Amino acid sequence: MYEVNRIGVLTSGGDAPGMNAAIRAVVRMSIFHGLQVTGIKRGYLGLLKKEFVKFSLGSVADIIHRGGTILRTARCEEFKTEDGQRQAIKNLQEEGIDALVVIGGEGSLRGALALANYGIPVVGIPATIDNDLAGTELSIGFDTAVNNVVDAINKIRDTATSHERVFIIEVMGRKSGQIALYAGLAGGAESILLPEIEVDMNEVIFKLERGINRGKLHSIIIVAEGAASALEVGDDIRKRTGLETRITILGHLQRGGTPTAMDRMLASRMGAKAVELLLQGANRKMVGIAAGELLALDLEDVLSREKVLDRSIWELAAVLAI
Ligand code: ADP
Ligand code: F6P
């Protein structure tokens, strides 16, 4: 067991809508329990540069609805080295921070584990639009990103129908197809190309032609960035079918905007849970969620596993787009 008086909180890696709601929950729950809270700006980069801010209840007012992160975020190569991590621990000690909440994606949580290995109690909160962490059904930001993509698909549908075109829409996710899978089903895509399932262009073209033969006015193909390039998929389709194609790469549009209510809920619950876990003496944990219940997962175990994609959702999308 250890005593916690001051909790540090940072956001790191790619920003995710809902990070602010998580910061707010960490700060308010800590203060509720009589703890002090220090915000660390710009992730591990700011930790190395001692960019500390003392938080009060008011510091996190009026942020629950804002995308991005008020703490800013960064990527930091120096922190990956042993020297960098030792410096980070020294800076935390000098600031009187005796427990840390890290809000971020896989890389950031690897950093959190590295710090925990030097003895500081750490709890991670999964926040990445990619939803690529094992053990948790959801990460903060995923729901907003999926809704952003579905919103874009709805708009593209209008013009796709008018011109009777094939649209290929490339979405983010790094090595994960979660955004493509959920947005593809919710957006009624004809085909969904994912890194987790081998891409079969013959099948994509078969479905396109079958759709046209039964009178479909347009087709939407969703491509996860980790599966293929939308430009190449579009070229291939045009060359092999003669159909008119258009490409949309949604890019960082997916990562911005006000977080959905579901992301704010998730972030508020996970932020509060992280503080409670530290108060209970937990360490090297990641908060997760399954079937609506919050979980305290072993961080090292989470990071040693690959997230498994639910293939049945992909199969369902294919049947419903027939
Ligand atoms: P994300 O958290 O969104 O996956 P990154 O993979 O870019 O983002 O990681 C964010 C930061 O976390 C990196 O810039 C680095 O400072 C730190 N980090 C990433 N991987 C490791 C690692 N294996 N060990 C220590 N720190 C890491
Ligand atoms: O990890 C989140 C993510 O948005 C990925 O989906 C994407 O591949 C990457 O970050 C983009 O990174 P950057 O913001 O550095 O361009």
Coordinates of C-alpha atoms and ligand atoms in Angstrom, one line a residue:
M1 CA 0.0 0.0 0.0
Y2 CA 1.0 3.6 -0.5
E3 CA -0.4 7.0 0.5
V4 CA -1.8 9.3 -2.1
N5 CA -1.9 13.0 -1.5
R6 CA -1.3 14.5 -4.9
I7 CA -2.4 12.9 -8.2
G8 CA -0.9 13.8 -11.5
V9 CA -2.8 13.6 -14.7
L10 CA -1.7 13.8 -18.3
T11 CA -3.0 13.2 -21.8
S12 CA -0.7 11.7 -24.4
G13 CA -0.6 10.5 -28.0
G14 CA -3.3 11.2 -30.5
D15 CA -6.1 13.4 -29.0
A16 CA -9.5 11.8 -28.6
P17 CA -12.9 13.6 -28.0
G18 CA -13.8 13.0 -24.4
M19 CA -10.3 13.4 -23.0
N20 CA -11.5 16.7 -21.4
A21 CA -14.4 15.0 -19.7
A22 CA -11.9 12.4 -18.4
I23 CA -9.6 15.2 -17.0
R24 CA -12.6 16.8 -15.4
A25 CA -13.6 13.6 -13.7
V26 CA -10.1 12.9 -12.4
V27 CA -9.8 16.4 -11.0
R28 CA -13.2 16.6 -9.4
M29 CA -13.2 13.1 -8.0
S30 CA -9.7 13.7 -6.5
I31 CA -10.7 17.0 -4.9
F32 CA -13.9 15.3 -3.6
H33 CA -11.7 12.9 -1.8
G34 CA -9.5 15.6 -0.4
L35 CA -6.6 15.0 -2.7
Q36 CA -4.6 17.6 -4.7
V37 CA -4.2 17.4 -8.4
T38 CA -1.5 18.5 -10.8
G39 CA -2.1 18.6 -14.5
I40 CA 1.0 17.8 -16.7
K41 CA 0.9 19.6 -20.0
R42 CA 1.9 18.0 -23.4
G43 CA 2.1 14.4 -22.2
Y44 CA 5.5 12.9 -21.5
L45 CA 7.1 15.8 -23.3
G46 CA 5.7 18.2 -20.7
L47 CA 6.6 15.8 -17.9
L48 CA 10.3 16.0 -19.0
K49 CA 10.1 19.7 -19.2
K50 CA 8.2 20.1 -15.9
E51 CA 5.2 21.7 -17.4
F52 CA 3.0 21.4 -14.3
V53 CA -0.3 23.2 -13.5
K54 CA -2.1 23.0 -10.2
F55 CA -5.7 22.2 -10.7
S56 CA -8.7 23.4 -8.7
L57 CA -12.4 22.6 -9.2
G58 CA -12.8 25.7 -11.4
S59 CA -9.8 24.7 -13.7
V60 CA -12.0 22.1 -15.4
A61 CA -15.2 24.1 -15.6
D62 CA -16.9 24.3 -19.0
I63 CA -14.8 21.7 -20.7
I64 CA -17.0 18.6 -20.7
H65 CA -18.4 19.4 -24.1
R66 CA -15.1 20.3 -25.8
G67 CA -13.1 18.0 -28.1
G68 CA -9.3 17.8 -27.9
T69 CA -7.6 18.2 -24.6
I70 CA -7.0 21.3 -22.5
L71 CA -3.8 19.7 -21.2
R72 CA -2.6 19.5 -24.9
T73 CA -0.9 16.3 -26.1
A74 CA 2.3 15.3 -27.7
R75 CA 4.5 12.5 -28.8
C76 CA 8.0 12.3 -27.2
E77 CA 10.8 10.0 -28.4
E78 CA 13.1 11.0 -25.5
F79 CA 10.7 9.5 -23.0
K80 CA 11.1 6.1 -24.5
T81 CA 14.7 6.0 -23.3
E82 CA 15.8 4.9 -19.8
D83 CA 17.3 8.3 -19.2
G84 CA 14.1 9.9 -20.2
Q85 CA 12.0 7.7 -17.8
R86 CA 14.4 8.3 -14.9
Q87 CA 14.2 12.1 -15.5
A88 CA 10.4 11.8 -15.6
I89 CA 10.3 10.0 -12.2
K90 CA 12.6 12.6 -10.7
N91 CA 10.4 15.4 -11.9
L92 CA 7.3 13.7 -10.5
Q93 CA 9.0 13.3 -7.1
E94 CA 10.1 16.9 -7.1
E95 CA 6.6 18.0 -7.8
G96 CA 5.2 15.9 -5.0
I97 CA 3.1 13.8 -7.3
D98 CA 2.7 10.3 -5.7
A99 CA 0.3 8.7 -8.2
L100 CA -0.4 9.2 -11.9
V101 CA -3.4 8.9 -14.2
V102 CA -2.4 8.5 -17.9
I103 CA -5.1 9.2 -20.5
G104 CA -4.2 8.0 -23.9
G105 CA -3.8 5.2 -26.4
E106 CA -1.6 2.1 -26.6
G107 CA 1.7 3.9 -26.9
S108 CA 0.9 6.2 -24.0
L109 CA -0.2 3.3 -21.8
R110 CA 3.1 1.6 -22.6
G111 CA 4.8 4.7 -21.3
A112 CA 2.5 4.5 -18.2
L113 CA 3.7 0.9 -17.6
A114 CA 7.3 2.0 -17.9
L115 CA 6.8 4.6 -15.2
A116 CA 5.0 2.1 -13.0
N117 CA 8.1 -0.2 -13.3
Y118 CA 10.0 2.5 -11.5
G119 CA 7.7 2.3 -8.6
I120 CA 5.1 5.1 -9.0
P121 CA 1.5 3.9 -8.8
V122 CA -0.2 4.4 -12.2
V123 CA -3.6 3.8 -13.6
G124 CA -4.3 4.2 -17.3
I125 CA -7.5 5.3 -19.1
P126 CA -8.0 4.1 -22.7
A127 CA -8.6 7.2 -24.9
T128 CA -8.1 6.7 -28.6
I129 CA -10.4 6.9 -31.5
D130 CA -8.9 3.7 -32.8
N131 CA -10.5 1.5 -30.1
D132 CA -7.6 -0.9 -30.4
L133 CA -6.9 -1.8 -26.8
A134 CA -7.6 -5.4 -25.6
G135 CA -9.8 -6.0 -22.6
T136 CA -12.1 -3.1 -23.0
E137 CA -15.1 -3.0 -25.4
L138 CA -14.7 0.8 -25.8
S139 CA -12.1 3.5 -25.5
I140 CA -12.8 7.2 -25.1
G141 CA -13.3 9.0 -28.4
F142 CA -14.3 6.0 -30.5
D143 CA -18.0 6.7 -30.4
T144 CA -17.5 10.3 -31.5
A145 CA -15.2 9.3 -34.3
V146 CA -17.7 6.7 -35.5
N147 CA -20.5 9.3 -35.4
N148 CA -18.3 11.7 -37.3
V149 CA -17.7 9.1 -40.0
V150 CA -21.4 8.2 -40.2
D151 CA -22.3 11.8 -40.5
A152 CA -19.8 12.1 -43.5
I153 CA -21.2 9.0 -45.1
N154 CA -24.8 10.4 -44.9
K155 CA -23.6 13.5 -46.7
I156 CA -21.7 11.6 -49.3
R157 CA -24.7 9.4 -50.0
D158 CA -26.7 12.4 -51.3
T159 CA -24.2 13.3 -53.9
A160 CA -23.3 9.7 -54.7
T161 CA -27.0 8.9 -55.4
S162 CA -27.4 12.1 -57.6
H163 CA -24.4 11.2 -59.8
E164 CA -24.7 7.4 -59.5
R165 CA -21.1 7.1 -58.5
V166 CA -19.0 4.7 -56.4
F167 CA -17.5 6.4 -53.4
I168 CA -14.5 5.0 -51.5
I169 CA -14.1 6.5 -48.1
E170 CA -10.9 6.0 -46.2
V171 CA -11.1 6.2 -42.4
M172 CA -8.5 6.2 -39.6
G173 CA -7.7 3.5 -37.1
R174 CA -4.0 2.9 -37.6
K175 CA -3.7 -0.9 -37.5
S176 CA -7.2 -1.4 -36.3
G177 CA -10.4 -1.7 -38.4
Q178 CA -12.8 -0.8 -35.5
I179 CA -13.8 2.6 -36.8
A180 CA -14.4 1.2 -40.4
L181 CA -16.4 -1.7 -39.1
Y182 CA -18.8 0.2 -36.9
A183 CA -19.2 3.2 -39.3
G184 CA -19.5 0.8 -42.2
L185 CA -22.4 -1.1 -40.6
A186 CA -24.1 2.0 -39.3
G187 CA -23.6 3.8 -42.6
G188 CA -24.9 1.0 -44.8
A189 CA -21.7 0.5 -46.7
E190 CA -21.6 -2.1 -49.5
S191 CA -18.1 -3.3 -48.6
I192 CA -15.9 -2.7 -45.6
L193 CA -12.1 -3.3 -46.0
L194 CA -10.3 -4.1 -42.7
P195 CA -6.8 -4.9 -41.7
E196 CA -8.0 -7.8 -39.6
I197 CA -9.7 -9.6 -42.6
E198 CA -8.0 -10.3 -45.9
V199 CA -9.0 -7.9 -48.6
D200 CA -10.7 -9.6 -51.6
M201 CA -11.1 -7.1 -54.4
N202 CA -12.9 -9.7 -56.6
E203 CA -15.6 -9.9 -53.9
V204 CA -15.8 -6.1 -53.6
I205 CA -16.3 -5.8 -57.4
F206 CA -18.8 -8.7 -57.4
K207 CA -20.9 -6.9 -54.8
L208 CA -20.7 -3.6 -56.7
E209 CA -21.9 -5.2 -60.0
R210 CA -24.6 -7.2 -58.2
G211 CA -25.9 -3.9 -56.6
I212 CA -25.9 -2.1 -59.9
N213 CA -27.8 -5.0 -61.6
R214 CA -30.5 -4.8 -59.0
G215 CA -30.8 -1.1 -59.4
K216 CA -28.7 0.5 -56.7
L217 CA -28.0 4.1 -57.5
H218 CA -24.7 4.4 -55.7
S219 CA -22.2 2.4 -53.7
I220 CA -20.2 3.2 -50.6
I221 CA -17.0 1.4 -49.8
I222 CA -15.3 2.0 -46.5
V223 CA -11.6 1.4 -46.3
A224 CA -9.7 1.3 -43.0
E225 CA -6.3 3.1 -43.4
G226 CA -4.6 0.0 -42.1
A227 CA -6.2 -2.3 -44.8
A228 CA -5.5 -0.4 -48.1
S229 CA -5.2 3.0 -49.7
A230 CA -8.6 4.4 -50.9
L231 CA -6.8 5.8 -53.9
E232 CA -5.5 2.4 -55.0
V233 CA -8.9 0.7 -54.3
G234 CA -10.6 3.4 -56.5
D235 CA -8.1 3.0 -59.3
D236 CA -8.5 -0.7 -59.3
I237 CA -12.3 -0.5 -59.4
R238 CA -12.3 2.0 -62.2
K239 CA -9.9 0.0 -64.3
R240 CA -11.7 -3.3 -63.8
T241 CA -15.3 -2.0 -64.1
G242 CA -15.3 1.3 -65.9
L243 CA -17.5 2.7 -63.1
E244 CA -17.0 6.3 -62.1
T245 CA -15.3 6.5 -58.7
R246 CA -14.6 9.3 -56.2
I247 CA -12.3 9.1 -53.2
T248 CA -12.8 10.8 -49.8
I249 CA -10.1 10.6 -47.1
L250 CA -11.7 11.8 -43.9
G251 CA -8.5 12.3 -42.0
H252 CA -8.5 14.4 -38.8
L253 CA -12.1 15.5 -39.2
Q254 CA -12.8 12.2 -37.5
R255 CA -10.9 13.2 -34.4
G256 CA -12.4 16.6 -33.7
G257 CA -15.7 18.0 -32.6
T258 CA -17.8 17.9 -29.4
P259 CA -17.8 14.4 -27.8
T260 CA -21.0 12.4 -28.0
A261 CA -23.0 11.9 -24.8
M262 CA -21.7 8.3 -24.8
D263 CA -18.1 9.4 -24.8
R264 CA -18.7 11.9 -22.1
M265 CA -20.4 9.2 -20.0
L266 CA -17.6 6.8 -20.6
A267 CA -14.9 9.4 -19.8
S268 CA -16.6 10.6 -16.7
R269 CA -17.0 7.1 -15.3
M270 CA -13.5 6.0 -16.3
G271 CA -11.9 9.2 -14.9
A272 CA -13.7 8.7 -11.5
K273 CA -12.8 5.0 -11.4
A274 CA -9.1 5.7 -12.0
V275 CA -9.0 7.9 -8.9
E276 CA -10.9 5.4 -6.8
L277 CA -8.6 2.6 -7.9
L278 CA -5.5 4.7 -6.8
L279 CA -7.2 5.4 -3.5
Q280 CA -7.7 1.7 -3.0
G281 CA -4.0 1.1 -3.5
A282 CA -4.3 -0.3 -7.1
N283 CA -1.3 0.0 -9.4
R284 CA -0.4 -1.0 -13.0
K285 CA -4.1 -1.1 -13.9
M286 CA -6.1 0.1 -16.9
V287 CA -9.8 1.0 -16.6
G288 CA -11.9 -0.9 -19.0
I289 CA -15.6 -1.5 -19.7
A290 CA -17.5 -4.6 -20.7
A291 CA -21.3 -5.1 -20.7
G292 CA -21.7 -1.7 -19.1
E293 CA -19.5 -2.6 -16.1
L294 CA -16.2 -0.8 -15.4
L295 CA -13.2 -3.1 -15.0
A296 CA -9.8 -2.8 -13.4
L297 CA -7.6 -4.6 -15.9
D298 CA -4.0 -5.6 -15.5
L299 CA -2.1 -3.0 -17.7
E300 CA 0.7 -5.4 -18.6
D301 CA -1.7 -8.1 -19.6
V302 CA -3.8 -5.6 -21.7
L303 CA -0.7 -4.5 -23.6
S304 CA 0.5 -8.0 -24.3
R305 CA -2.7 -8.9 -26.2
E306 CA -4.2 -7.9 -29.5
K307 CA -7.8 -6.7 -29.6
V308 CA -10.0 -9.2 -31.4
L309 CA -12.4 -7.8 -34.0
D310 CA -15.9 -9.1 -34.0
R311 CA -16.1 -10.8 -37.4
S312 CA -19.9 -11.4 -37.0
I313 CA -20.5 -7.6 -37.3
W314 CA -18.6 -7.6 -40.6
E315 CA -20.6 -10.6 -41.9
L316 CA -23.8 -8.9 -40.8
A317 CA -22.9 -5.7 -42.7
A318 CA -22.3 -7.8 -45.8
V319 CA -25.7 -9.5 -45.5
L320 CA -27.6 -6.3 -44.9
A321 CA -25.9 -4.6 -47.9
I322 CA -27.1 -7.3 -50.3
Ligands
ADP1 P1 -1.0 6.7 -28.6 O1 -1.0 6.8 -27.1 O2 -2.1 7.5 -29.2 O3 -1.0 5.2 -29.1 P2 1.8 7.0 -29.4 O4 1.9 5.5 -29.9 O5 2.3 8.0 -30.4 O6 0.3 7.4 -29.2 O7 2.5 7.1 -28.0 C1 2.5 8.4 -27.4 C2 3.8 8.5 -26.6 O8 3.9 7.5 -25.6 C3 5.1 8.4 -27.4 O9 5.4 9.6 -28.0 C4 6.1 8.0 -26.3 O10 6.4 9.2 -25.6 C5 5.2 7.2 -25.3 N1 5.5 5.7 -25.7 C6 5.0 5.0 -26.7 N2 5.5 3.8 -26.7 C7 6.2 3.7 -25.6 C8 7.0 2.6 -25.1 N3 7.1 1.4 -25.6 N4 7.7 2.8 -23.9 C9 7.6 4.0 -23.3 N5 6.9 5.1 -23.8 C10 6.2 4.9 -24.9
F6P2 O1 -4.2 6.9 -33.1 C1 -5.1 7.9 -33.5 C2 -4.8 8.3 -34.9 O2 -5.8 9.2 -35.3 C3 -4.8 7.1 -35.9 O3 -6.1 6.7 -36.3 C4 -4.1 7.7 -37.1 O4 -3.4 6.8 -37.9 C5 -3.0 8.6 -36.3 O5 -3.6 8.9 -35.1 C6 -2.7 9.9 -37.0 O6 -1.7 10.5 -36.3 P1 -1.4 12.1 -36.5 O7 -2.4 12.8 -35.7 O8 0.0 12.2 -35.9 O9 -1.4 12.4 -37.9

